Amino acid sequence: MSAADLRAAVRSGLPTGLDTLAALVAIPSVPAPAVQSLDDCRRVAEAVRVAFADLGLEARLATTADGSQAVIATHPAPPGAPTVLLYAHHDVQPAGDLAAWTSDPWTLTQRDGRLYGRGAADCKGGIVTHLVALRALLDVHGAFPVGLVVVVEGSEEQGTDGLEQYVVSHAADFRHVDAAVVMDAGNAAVGEPALVTTLRGTAFVELRVRALRGTVHSGMFGGAAPDAIAVLVALLATLRDEVGDTTVDGLDASRTWDGLPYDGDRFAADAGLLDGAVPIGSADPASQVWARPALTVVGIDAPTVAGSAPAVQATAGAALNLRVPPDVDPAAAGELLVAHLLRRAPAGVEVTARVTGVGAGFRARGGASSSAFRAALSEAYEGAPVGSLGGGGSIPLCATLERAIPDVEVILAGVSEPAANVHAPDESVDPSEIEHMALAEALFLASLGAR
């Protein structure tokens, strides 16, 4: 099976793959009933199941402990061949403020060479990458060269551990897996291939403040009545120092990254910093986003500016996301954050904080399969060198797979390079990344089968 044949097959199958991506993006599969009907999550799960079944895999839906539906699709290995797990997820983040999008988030829209839409990169683009790679193998080889276990999760964005619990309770279904390709990361930039070798763990914390029995007039009571929003702001201000380092009592924030660097100017461009701004923190960007904890305020409950009244607010709240280095227990880190906040609660004000979800960090083991995927990446990107990156995000399944399958190699790749703007308005994917990553996966699977 030649690389040229697979390259041609991937290129030929890409338009169909992008049509599938458009159909998946059109289903707003946000696993939050307060935001979107869960019927959409069920619809997208069924659409993904059908897509893999159409390739000849035995595909079914599995309801996990958190109520979400994962797609599990399998195909037996040829005699003597290894089995590879292919992962992606079909749930997506909410679109948020629709006015912040240049085009409808639920309509895949081509603009300036990229395809825009919620989930285009994270991670429906990953699903399509698997589909295009597998179709190319069938077109060229007529069969799959390895055994397959495809897992497409339905609650990755929730942090509720549904799939992790499923893998643990069904460990016997996964123990024959030799390598796992997690298609939920990305390259250093378009056309610059890399594998992600570490991921930070994560803890979600909900913070609530009650300062009064009820909201009162700011002219009659302001100045002497405690203000819940002011208390909330003061508490949040304790979580970062003057240079931008995270300051949670008991959590080390001094580590440095020893892998590939992340140039400050490039980071500023990737992150969309304003003109003249520089990255925050006391270390280089790579250390700040890959080696150190990071506390982000991801939501606040308070009156909106539009329609606000001159009143002292009785209650306020915030949703916090804490990212920690891969060898730090995220549950313990979350409890440190809770203790930090409660320790600073003013007298006479009710402050509550609780950990609402955690996800384990990850450090890749490396090995023969990882080396083979690196070689496939270089081939797919026409000889480009393959780097190693850290990942600031969290994919809890990686650590779960290593615990459930003692000898498995987990390989982190994907189509969400920095310009993809995942979890934000105008999320997008460069179709060339899907093409090249699908080719790399097809070459990788073919090479394993050839052994």
Short mmCIF file of C-alpha atoms in Angstrom, two decimals:
data_model
loop_
_atom_site.label_atom_id
_atom_site.label_comp_id
_atom_site.label_asym_id
_atom_site.label_seq_id
_atom_site.Cartn_x
_atom_site.Cartn_y
_atom_site.Cartn_z
CA MET A 1 0.00 0.00 0.00
CA SER A 2 1.83 3.15 -1.18
CA ALA A 3 1.73 6.53 0.49
CA ALA A 4 0.83 8.06 -2.88
CA ASP A 5 -2.26 5.86 -3.17
CA LEU A 6 -3.42 6.79 0.32
CA ARG A 7 -2.73 10.47 -0.31
CA ALA A 8 -4.88 10.36 -3.44
CA ALA A 9 -7.64 8.46 -1.63
CA VAL A 10 -7.71 10.93 1.26
CA ARG A 11 -7.83 13.87 -1.14
CA SER A 12 -10.63 12.21 -3.10
CA GLY A 13 -12.64 11.51 0.06
CA LEU A 14 -12.17 14.92 1.65
CA PRO A 15 -15.20 16.63 0.01
CA THR A 16 -17.51 13.92 1.35
CA GLY A 17 -15.87 14.27 4.73
CA LEU A 18 -16.46 18.01 4.75
CA ASP A 19 -20.11 17.44 3.81
CA THR A 20 -20.33 15.20 6.88
CA LEU A 21 -18.67 17.92 8.95
CA ALA A 22 -21.30 20.41 7.78
CA ALA A 23 -24.09 18.02 8.76
CA LEU A 24 -22.58 17.46 12.21
CA VAL A 25 -21.96 21.15 12.86
CA ALA A 26 -25.60 21.83 11.99
CA ILE A 27 -26.68 19.82 15.06
CA PRO A 28 -26.11 22.01 18.15
CA SER A 29 -24.96 19.17 20.41
CA VAL A 30 -24.44 21.18 23.60
CA PRO A 31 -24.81 18.80 26.58
CA ALA A 32 -26.48 21.41 28.80
CA PRO A 33 -30.30 21.33 28.98
CA ALA A 34 -30.40 24.92 30.22
CA VAL A 35 -28.80 25.97 26.91
CA GLN A 36 -29.90 23.41 24.32
CA SER A 37 -32.28 20.48 24.05
CA LEU A 38 -30.54 17.19 24.81
CA ASP A 39 -32.40 15.79 21.79
CA ASP A 40 -29.66 17.42 19.71
CA CYS A 41 -26.99 15.41 21.54
CA ARG A 42 -28.95 12.24 20.84
CA ARG A 43 -29.36 13.21 17.18
CA VAL A 44 -25.66 13.83 16.66
CA ALA A 45 -24.73 10.60 18.43
CA GLU A 46 -26.98 8.64 16.08
CA ALA A 47 -25.57 10.47 13.04
CA VAL A 48 -22.03 9.57 14.12
CA ARG A 49 -23.04 5.96 14.77
CA VAL A 50 -24.49 5.67 11.28
CA ALA A 51 -21.37 7.22 9.72
CA PHE A 52 -19.10 4.55 11.22
CA ALA A 53 -21.60 1.77 10.57
CA ASP A 54 -21.59 2.79 6.90
CA LEU A 55 -17.86 1.98 6.85
CA GLY A 56 -18.60 -1.57 7.97
CA LEU A 57 -17.89 -1.21 11.68
CA GLU A 58 -20.18 -2.70 14.31
CA ALA A 59 -21.46 0.55 15.77
CA ARG A 60 -23.72 1.13 18.77
CA LEU A 61 -24.69 3.80 21.28
CA ALA A 62 -23.64 3.39 24.91
CA THR A 63 -25.31 5.47 27.61
CA THR A 64 -22.72 6.52 30.19
CA ALA A 65 -23.16 7.30 33.88
CA ASP A 66 -23.78 11.00 33.26
CA GLY A 67 -26.61 10.26 30.81
CA SER A 68 -24.65 11.10 27.67
CA GLN A 69 -24.37 8.76 24.71
CA ALA A 70 -21.03 7.59 23.41
CA VAL A 71 -20.60 5.92 20.06
CA ILE A 72 -18.67 2.64 20.29
CA ALA A 73 -17.72 1.14 16.92
CA THR A 74 -15.53 -1.93 16.51
CA HIS A 75 -13.94 -4.08 13.85
CA PRO A 76 -11.91 -7.25 14.51
CA ALA A 77 -8.19 -7.29 13.81
CA PRO A 78 -6.78 -9.39 10.98
CA PRO A 79 -4.75 -12.35 12.29
CA GLY A 80 -1.61 -11.10 14.04
CA ALA A 81 -2.46 -7.42 13.63
CA PRO A 82 -2.75 -4.97 16.54
CA THR A 83 -5.89 -3.12 17.59
CA VAL A 84 -6.04 0.67 17.66
CA LEU A 85 -8.54 2.85 19.50
CA LEU A 86 -9.60 6.04 17.70
CA TYR A 87 -11.13 8.77 19.87
CA ALA A 88 -13.03 12.01 19.31
CA HIS A 89 -16.08 13.66 20.89
CA HIS A 90 -19.37 14.85 19.41
CA ASP A 91 -20.45 17.28 22.14
CA VAL A 92 -19.53 20.95 21.81
CA GLN A 93 -19.39 24.12 23.83
CA PRO A 94 -22.34 26.55 23.68
CA ALA A 95 -22.12 29.16 20.95
CA GLY A 96 -22.41 31.98 23.49
CA ASP A 97 -23.15 35.46 22.21
CA LEU A 98 -24.38 34.99 18.66
CA ALA A 99 -23.58 38.62 17.87
CA ALA A 100 -19.90 37.84 18.40
CA TRP A 101 -19.92 35.37 15.50
CA THR A 102 -19.26 36.56 11.98
CA SER A 103 -21.52 33.79 10.63
CA ASP A 104 -24.09 31.42 12.11
CA PRO A 105 -22.26 29.04 14.49
CA TRP A 106 -24.44 26.11 13.42
CA THR A 107 -23.83 26.55 9.68
CA LEU A 108 -20.41 25.49 8.42
CA THR A 109 -19.26 28.55 6.50
CA GLN A 110 -16.21 28.90 4.27
CA ARG A 111 -14.29 32.13 4.64
CA ASP A 112 -10.67 32.99 3.81
CA GLY A 113 -9.78 29.36 3.29
CA ARG A 114 -11.13 28.19 6.65
CA LEU A 115 -14.40 26.54 7.68
CA TYR A 116 -16.24 28.28 10.53
CA GLY A 117 -18.74 26.76 12.93
CA ARG A 118 -19.03 25.49 16.49
CA GLY A 119 -17.35 22.10 16.69
CA ALA A 120 -15.64 22.48 13.30
CA ALA A 121 -12.31 21.85 15.03
CA ASP A 122 -13.30 20.74 18.55
CA CYS A 123 -14.05 17.99 17.94
CA LYS A 124 -16.36 17.21 15.03
CA GLY A 125 -13.35 17.88 12.83
CA GLY A 126 -11.67 15.03 14.68
CA ILE A 127 -14.59 12.70 13.96
CA VAL A 128 -14.38 13.52 10.26
CA THR A 129 -10.61 12.99 10.29
CA HIS A 130 -11.18 9.41 11.47
CA LEU A 131 -13.89 8.87 8.86
CA VAL A 132 -11.76 10.16 5.99
CA ALA A 133 -8.76 8.08 7.09
CA LEU A 134 -10.78 4.87 7.39
CA ARG A 135 -12.54 5.42 4.06
CA ALA A 136 -9.16 5.90 2.36
CA LEU A 137 -7.90 2.62 3.81
CA LEU A 138 -10.97 0.82 2.47
CA ASP A 139 -10.65 2.44 -0.94
CA VAL A 140 -6.97 1.50 -1.31
CA HIS A 141 -6.69 -1.74 0.65
CA GLY A 142 -10.27 -3.04 0.58
CA ALA A 143 -10.12 -3.79 4.31
CA PHE A 144 -8.83 -2.38 7.55
CA PRO A 145 -5.21 -3.40 8.24
CA VAL A 146 -5.70 -3.36 12.04
CA GLY A 147 -8.43 -3.98 14.55
CA LEU A 148 -10.45 -0.91 15.48
CA VAL A 149 -12.22 0.39 18.55
CA VAL A 150 -13.73 3.78 17.76
CA VAL A 151 -14.94 5.81 20.73
CA VAL A 152 -16.79 9.09 20.15
CA GLU A 153 -17.68 10.67 23.47
CA GLY A 154 -20.79 12.71 24.26
CA SER A 155 -19.73 14.55 27.43
CA GLU A 156 -16.10 15.61 27.04
CA GLU A 157 -16.98 19.30 27.42
CA GLN A 158 -18.95 18.66 30.63
CA GLY A 159 -16.14 17.25 32.74
CA THR A 160 -18.60 14.77 34.30
CA ASP A 161 -16.48 11.60 33.84
CA GLY A 162 -19.23 9.63 32.11
CA LEU A 163 -16.96 8.00 29.55
CA GLU A 164 -14.15 7.52 32.05
CA GLN A 165 -16.52 5.58 34.30
CA TYR A 166 -17.70 3.55 31.31
CA VAL A 167 -14.14 2.57 30.36
CA VAL A 168 -13.37 1.52 33.93
CA SER A 169 -16.55 -0.55 34.26
CA HIS A 170 -16.07 -2.12 30.80
CA ALA A 171 -12.30 -2.49 30.98
CA ALA A 172 -12.42 -5.96 29.44
CA ASP A 173 -13.73 -4.41 26.21
CA PHE A 174 -10.58 -2.30 25.89
CA ARG A 175 -7.71 -4.43 27.21
CA HIS A 176 -6.82 -5.74 23.75
CA VAL A 177 -6.08 -2.22 22.49
CA ASP A 178 -2.40 -1.64 21.67
CA ALA A 179 -2.47 2.08 20.83
CA ALA A 180 -4.98 4.90 21.11
CA VAL A 181 -5.11 7.89 18.76
CA VAL A 182 -6.87 10.74 20.52
CA MET A 183 -7.86 13.18 17.77
CA ASP A 184 -8.61 16.10 20.07
CA ALA A 185 -5.42 18.16 20.07
CA GLY A 186 -3.60 19.99 17.30
CA ASN A 187 -0.45 21.22 15.63
CA ALA A 188 1.78 24.16 16.46
CA ALA A 189 0.30 25.97 13.45
CA VAL A 190 -1.26 25.11 10.11
CA GLY A 191 1.23 22.94 8.26
CA GLU A 192 3.55 22.48 11.26
CA PRO A 193 2.92 18.96 12.61
CA ALA A 194 3.36 18.03 16.25
CA LEU A 195 2.25 15.57 18.88
CA VAL A 196 1.03 16.78 22.24
CA THR A 197 2.95 15.00 24.98
CA THR A 198 1.44 16.49 28.15
CA LEU A 199 -1.98 17.76 29.22
CA ARG A 200 -2.88 19.72 32.31
CA GLY A 201 -5.52 18.36 34.63
CA THR A 202 -8.58 20.44 35.42
CA ALA A 203 -10.94 21.22 38.28
CA PHE A 204 -14.19 23.17 38.02
CA VAL A 205 -15.29 25.14 41.09
CA GLU A 206 -18.56 26.99 41.67
CA LEU A 207 -18.32 30.02 43.98
CA ARG A 208 -21.41 31.62 45.55
CA VAL A 209 -21.73 34.76 47.70
CA ARG A 210 -24.75 35.89 49.75
CA ALA A 211 -24.33 39.25 51.46
CA LEU A 212 -27.95 40.27 52.23
CA ARG A 213 -31.36 38.68 52.63
CA GLY A 214 -32.45 40.60 49.53
CA THR A 215 -31.26 43.26 47.10
CA VAL A 216 -31.69 46.81 48.45
CA HIS A 217 -31.60 50.42 47.18
CA SER A 218 -28.01 51.65 46.75
CA GLY A 219 -28.93 55.21 47.79
CA MET A 220 -30.59 54.14 51.04
CA PHE A 221 -28.17 51.36 52.02
CA GLY A 222 -25.04 51.56 49.86
CA GLY A 223 -21.89 52.27 51.84
CA ALA A 224 -22.89 50.32 54.93
CA ALA A 225 -24.59 47.23 53.47
CA PRO A 226 -22.18 44.55 52.20
CA ASP A 227 -22.25 44.17 48.43
CA ALA A 228 -22.18 40.60 47.09
CA ILE A 229 -20.62 41.62 43.78
CA ALA A 230 -17.87 43.60 45.53
CA VAL A 231 -17.14 40.61 47.78
CA LEU A 232 -17.03 38.34 44.72
CA VAL A 233 -14.60 40.65 42.92
CA ALA A 234 -12.37 40.86 45.99
CA LEU A 235 -12.25 37.07 46.31
CA LEU A 236 -11.44 36.62 42.64
CA ALA A 237 -8.67 39.21 42.90
CA THR A 238 -6.83 36.97 45.39
CA LEU A 239 -6.36 34.29 42.74
CA ARG A 240 -3.79 36.13 40.64
CA ASP A 241 -0.82 38.32 41.58
CA GLU A 242 0.30 41.58 40.02
CA VAL A 243 2.24 39.88 37.20
CA GLY A 244 -0.50 37.38 36.39
CA ASP A 245 0.68 34.20 38.15
CA THR A 246 -2.02 32.03 39.73
CA THR A 247 -1.97 32.30 43.52
CA VAL A 248 -3.94 29.50 45.15
CA ASP A 249 -2.72 28.68 48.67
CA GLY A 250 -0.68 25.47 48.61
CA LEU A 251 -0.44 25.18 44.80
CA ASP A 252 3.04 25.42 43.25
CA ALA A 253 3.15 27.99 40.43
CA SER A 254 6.89 28.05 39.75
CA ARG A 255 7.52 25.21 37.28
CA THR A 256 8.99 25.70 33.81
CA TRP A 257 8.47 23.94 30.46
CA ASP A 258 11.49 22.09 29.03
CA GLY A 259 10.08 21.14 25.62
CA LEU A 260 9.61 23.21 22.46
CA PRO A 261 9.36 26.94 23.24
CA TYR A 262 6.33 29.12 22.55
CA ASP A 263 7.58 32.47 21.29
CA GLY A 264 5.96 35.44 23.02
CA ASP A 265 5.12 37.26 19.79
CA ARG A 266 3.59 34.14 18.30
CA PHE A 267 1.59 33.52 21.45
CA ALA A 268 0.33 37.11 21.36
CA ALA A 269 -0.86 36.63 17.79
CA ASP A 270 -2.38 33.19 18.47
CA ALA A 271 -4.22 34.39 21.57
CA GLY A 272 -5.41 37.64 20.01
CA LEU A 273 -3.67 39.98 22.45
CA LEU A 274 -4.28 43.67 21.86
CA ASP A 275 -1.63 45.74 20.11
CA GLY A 276 1.31 46.36 22.41
CA ALA A 277 0.21 43.80 25.01
CA VAL A 278 2.53 41.05 26.22
CA PRO A 279 1.68 37.64 27.74
CA ILE A 280 1.03 37.73 31.48
CA GLY A 281 2.95 35.77 34.11
CA SER A 282 6.50 35.64 35.40
CA ALA A 283 7.68 32.93 32.95
CA ASP A 284 7.65 32.33 29.21
CA PRO A 285 4.29 31.48 27.56
CA ALA A 286 5.12 27.77 27.25
CA SER A 287 5.65 27.49 31.01
CA GLN A 288 2.56 29.53 31.77
CA VAL A 289 0.22 27.43 29.62
CA TRP A 290 1.83 23.98 29.78
CA ALA A 291 3.69 23.66 33.10
CA ARG A 292 1.95 25.92 35.63
CA PRO A 293 -1.52 26.14 37.16
CA ALA A 294 -3.91 28.63 35.62
CA LEU A 295 -7.10 29.97 37.16
CA THR A 296 -9.73 31.30 34.76
CA VAL A 297 -13.04 32.91 35.64
CA VAL A 298 -15.34 31.36 33.04
CA GLY A 299 -18.69 32.77 34.16
CA ILE A 300 -20.23 35.28 36.56
CA ASP A 301 -23.76 35.53 37.91
CA ALA A 302 -24.56 39.22 38.32
CA PRO A 303 -26.97 41.72 36.77
CA THR A 304 -26.10 42.64 33.22
CA VAL A 305 -25.09 46.22 32.44
CA ALA A 306 -28.12 46.66 30.20
CA GLY A 307 -31.14 46.99 32.44
CA SER A 308 -29.19 47.17 35.68
CA ALA A 309 -30.67 49.12 38.62
CA PRO A 310 -28.95 51.25 41.32
CA ALA A 311 -29.08 48.56 43.99
CA VAL A 312 -26.80 46.70 46.36
CA GLN A 313 -26.87 43.11 45.18
CA ALA A 314 -27.64 40.37 47.68
CA THR A 315 -26.09 37.50 45.75
CA ALA A 316 -23.43 36.83 43.12
CA GLY A 317 -21.54 33.83 41.82
CA ALA A 318 -18.75 32.69 39.58
CA ALA A 319 -17.70 29.55 37.74
CA LEU A 320 -13.96 28.90 37.96
CA ASN A 321 -11.74 26.63 35.89
CA LEU A 322 -8.41 25.60 37.41
CA ARG A 323 -5.82 23.93 35.18
CA VAL A 324 -2.92 22.11 36.86
CA PRO A 325 0.28 20.33 35.68
CA PRO A 326 -0.14 16.68 34.63
CA ASP A 327 1.28 15.18 37.83
CA VAL A 328 -0.91 17.26 40.16
CA ASP A 329 -4.11 15.67 41.46
CA PRO A 330 -6.88 17.93 40.10
CA ALA A 331 -9.33 16.94 42.84
CA ALA A 332 -6.82 17.93 45.53
CA ALA A 333 -6.06 21.15 43.66
CA GLY A 334 -9.77 21.93 43.48
CA GLU A 335 -10.09 21.49 47.23
CA LEU A 336 -7.11 23.81 47.73
CA LEU A 337 -8.97 26.42 45.68
CA VAL A 338 -12.14 25.93 47.72
CA ALA A 339 -10.21 26.30 50.98
CA HIS A 340 -8.43 29.40 49.65
CA LEU A 341 -11.76 31.09 48.91
CA LEU A 342 -13.51 30.10 52.14
CA ARG A 343 -10.51 31.24 54.19
CA ARG A 344 -11.02 34.75 52.83
CA ALA A 345 -14.78 35.02 53.33
CA PRO A 346 -15.60 38.33 55.10
CA ALA A 347 -17.41 38.17 58.43
CA GLY A 348 -21.16 38.35 58.06
CA VAL A 349 -21.15 37.21 54.41
CA GLU A 350 -22.03 33.67 53.33
CA VAL A 351 -19.45 32.27 50.92
CA THR A 352 -19.81 28.75 49.55
CA ALA A 353 -17.52 26.97 47.11
CA ARG A 354 -17.53 23.44 45.78
CA VAL A 355 -15.72 21.34 43.22
CA THR A 356 -18.20 20.44 40.46
CA GLY A 357 -15.96 18.36 38.21
CA VAL A 358 -12.38 17.22 37.66
CA GLY A 359 -10.29 15.78 34.87
CA ALA A 360 -6.91 14.08 35.19
CA GLY A 361 -3.78 15.37 33.51
CA PHE A 362 -1.63 13.27 31.22
CA ARG A 363 1.98 12.67 30.22
CA ALA A 364 2.58 10.51 27.13
CA ARG A 365 4.71 7.40 27.58
CA GLY A 366 6.12 7.33 24.07
CA GLY A 367 7.21 4.15 22.33
CA ALA A 368 7.12 2.36 19.00
CA SER A 369 3.56 3.40 18.11
CA SER A 370 4.27 7.05 18.89
CA SER A 371 7.39 6.88 16.72
CA ALA A 372 5.35 5.34 13.91
CA PHE A 373 2.76 8.12 14.15
CA ARG A 374 5.51 10.75 14.06
CA ALA A 375 6.88 9.15 10.89
CA ALA A 376 3.38 9.13 9.40
CA LEU A 377 2.91 12.80 10.29
CA SER A 378 6.16 13.76 8.62
CA GLU A 379 5.17 11.82 5.51
CA ALA A 380 1.71 13.37 5.46
CA TYR A 381 3.15 16.87 5.78
CA GLU A 382 5.68 16.14 3.01
CA GLY A 383 8.77 15.75 5.15
CA ALA A 384 8.12 18.47 7.72
CA PRO A 385 9.80 17.88 11.10
CA VAL A 386 7.42 16.80 13.87
CA GLY A 387 7.64 18.67 17.16
CA SER A 388 6.42 17.96 20.68
CA LEU A 389 4.01 20.32 22.38
CA GLY A 390 2.39 20.65 25.75
CA GLY A 391 -1.35 20.98 26.01
CA GLY A 392 -2.97 23.46 28.32
CA GLY A 393 -6.33 21.74 27.98
CA SER A 394 -7.51 18.51 29.58
CA ILE A 395 -8.67 15.19 28.10
CA PRO A 396 -9.37 12.98 31.13
CA LEU A 397 -9.82 9.86 29.01
CA CYS A 398 -6.06 9.73 28.29
CA ALA A 399 -5.13 8.93 31.89
CA THR A 400 -8.13 6.60 32.22
CA LEU A 401 -7.01 4.59 29.20
CA GLU A 402 -3.53 4.18 30.62
CA ARG A 403 -4.97 2.89 33.89
CA ALA A 404 -7.42 0.54 32.16
CA ILE A 405 -4.96 -0.76 29.53
CA PRO A 406 -1.55 -1.23 31.18
CA ASP A 407 0.58 -1.31 28.00
CA VAL A 408 -1.35 1.08 25.77
CA GLU A 409 0.36 3.98 24.01
CA VAL A 410 -1.82 7.09 23.90
CA ILE A 411 -1.06 9.40 20.98
CA LEU A 412 -2.44 12.94 21.01
CA ALA A 413 -2.98 14.66 17.67
CA GLY A 414 -5.68 16.76 16.05
CA VAL A 415 -6.83 19.61 13.85
CA SER A 416 -7.27 22.36 16.48
CA GLU A 417 -4.18 24.51 15.87
CA PRO A 418 -4.11 27.95 17.58
CA ALA A 419 -6.00 29.79 14.83
CA ALA A 420 -8.98 27.44 15.34
CA ASN A 421 -10.28 29.61 18.21
CA VAL A 422 -11.90 26.67 19.98
CA HIS A 423 -14.39 27.39 22.81
CA ALA A 424 -14.81 30.91 21.43
CA PRO A 425 -16.76 32.77 18.73
CA ASP A 426 -15.72 32.09 15.15
CA GLU A 427 -14.29 28.64 15.86
CA SER A 428 -12.87 27.27 12.63
CA VAL A 429 -10.77 24.58 11.03
CA ASP A 430 -8.37 24.67 8.11
CA PRO A 431 -9.50 21.83 5.81
CA SER A 432 -5.87 21.11 4.94
CA GLU A 433 -5.34 20.07 8.56
CA ILE A 434 -8.14 17.51 8.29
CA GLU A 435 -6.66 16.24 5.03
CA HIS A 436 -3.09 15.94 6.34
CA MET A 437 -4.10 14.50 9.70
CA ALA A 438 -6.39 11.94 8.03
CA LEU A 439 -3.53 10.92 5.76
CA ALA A 440 -1.19 10.62 8.75
CA GLU A 441 -3.70 8.40 10.54
CA ALA A 442 -4.21 6.22 7.47
CA LEU A 443 -0.44 5.86 6.99
CA PHE A 444 -0.03 5.03 10.68
CA LEU A 445 -2.70 2.33 10.65
CA ALA A 446 -1.29 0.88 7.43
CA SER A 447 2.20 0.76 8.91
CA LEU A 448 0.97 -1.08 12.03
CA GLY A 449 -0.86 -3.60 9.88
CA ALA A 450 2.24 -4.15 7.75
CA ARG A 451 4.21 -5.22 10.82
#
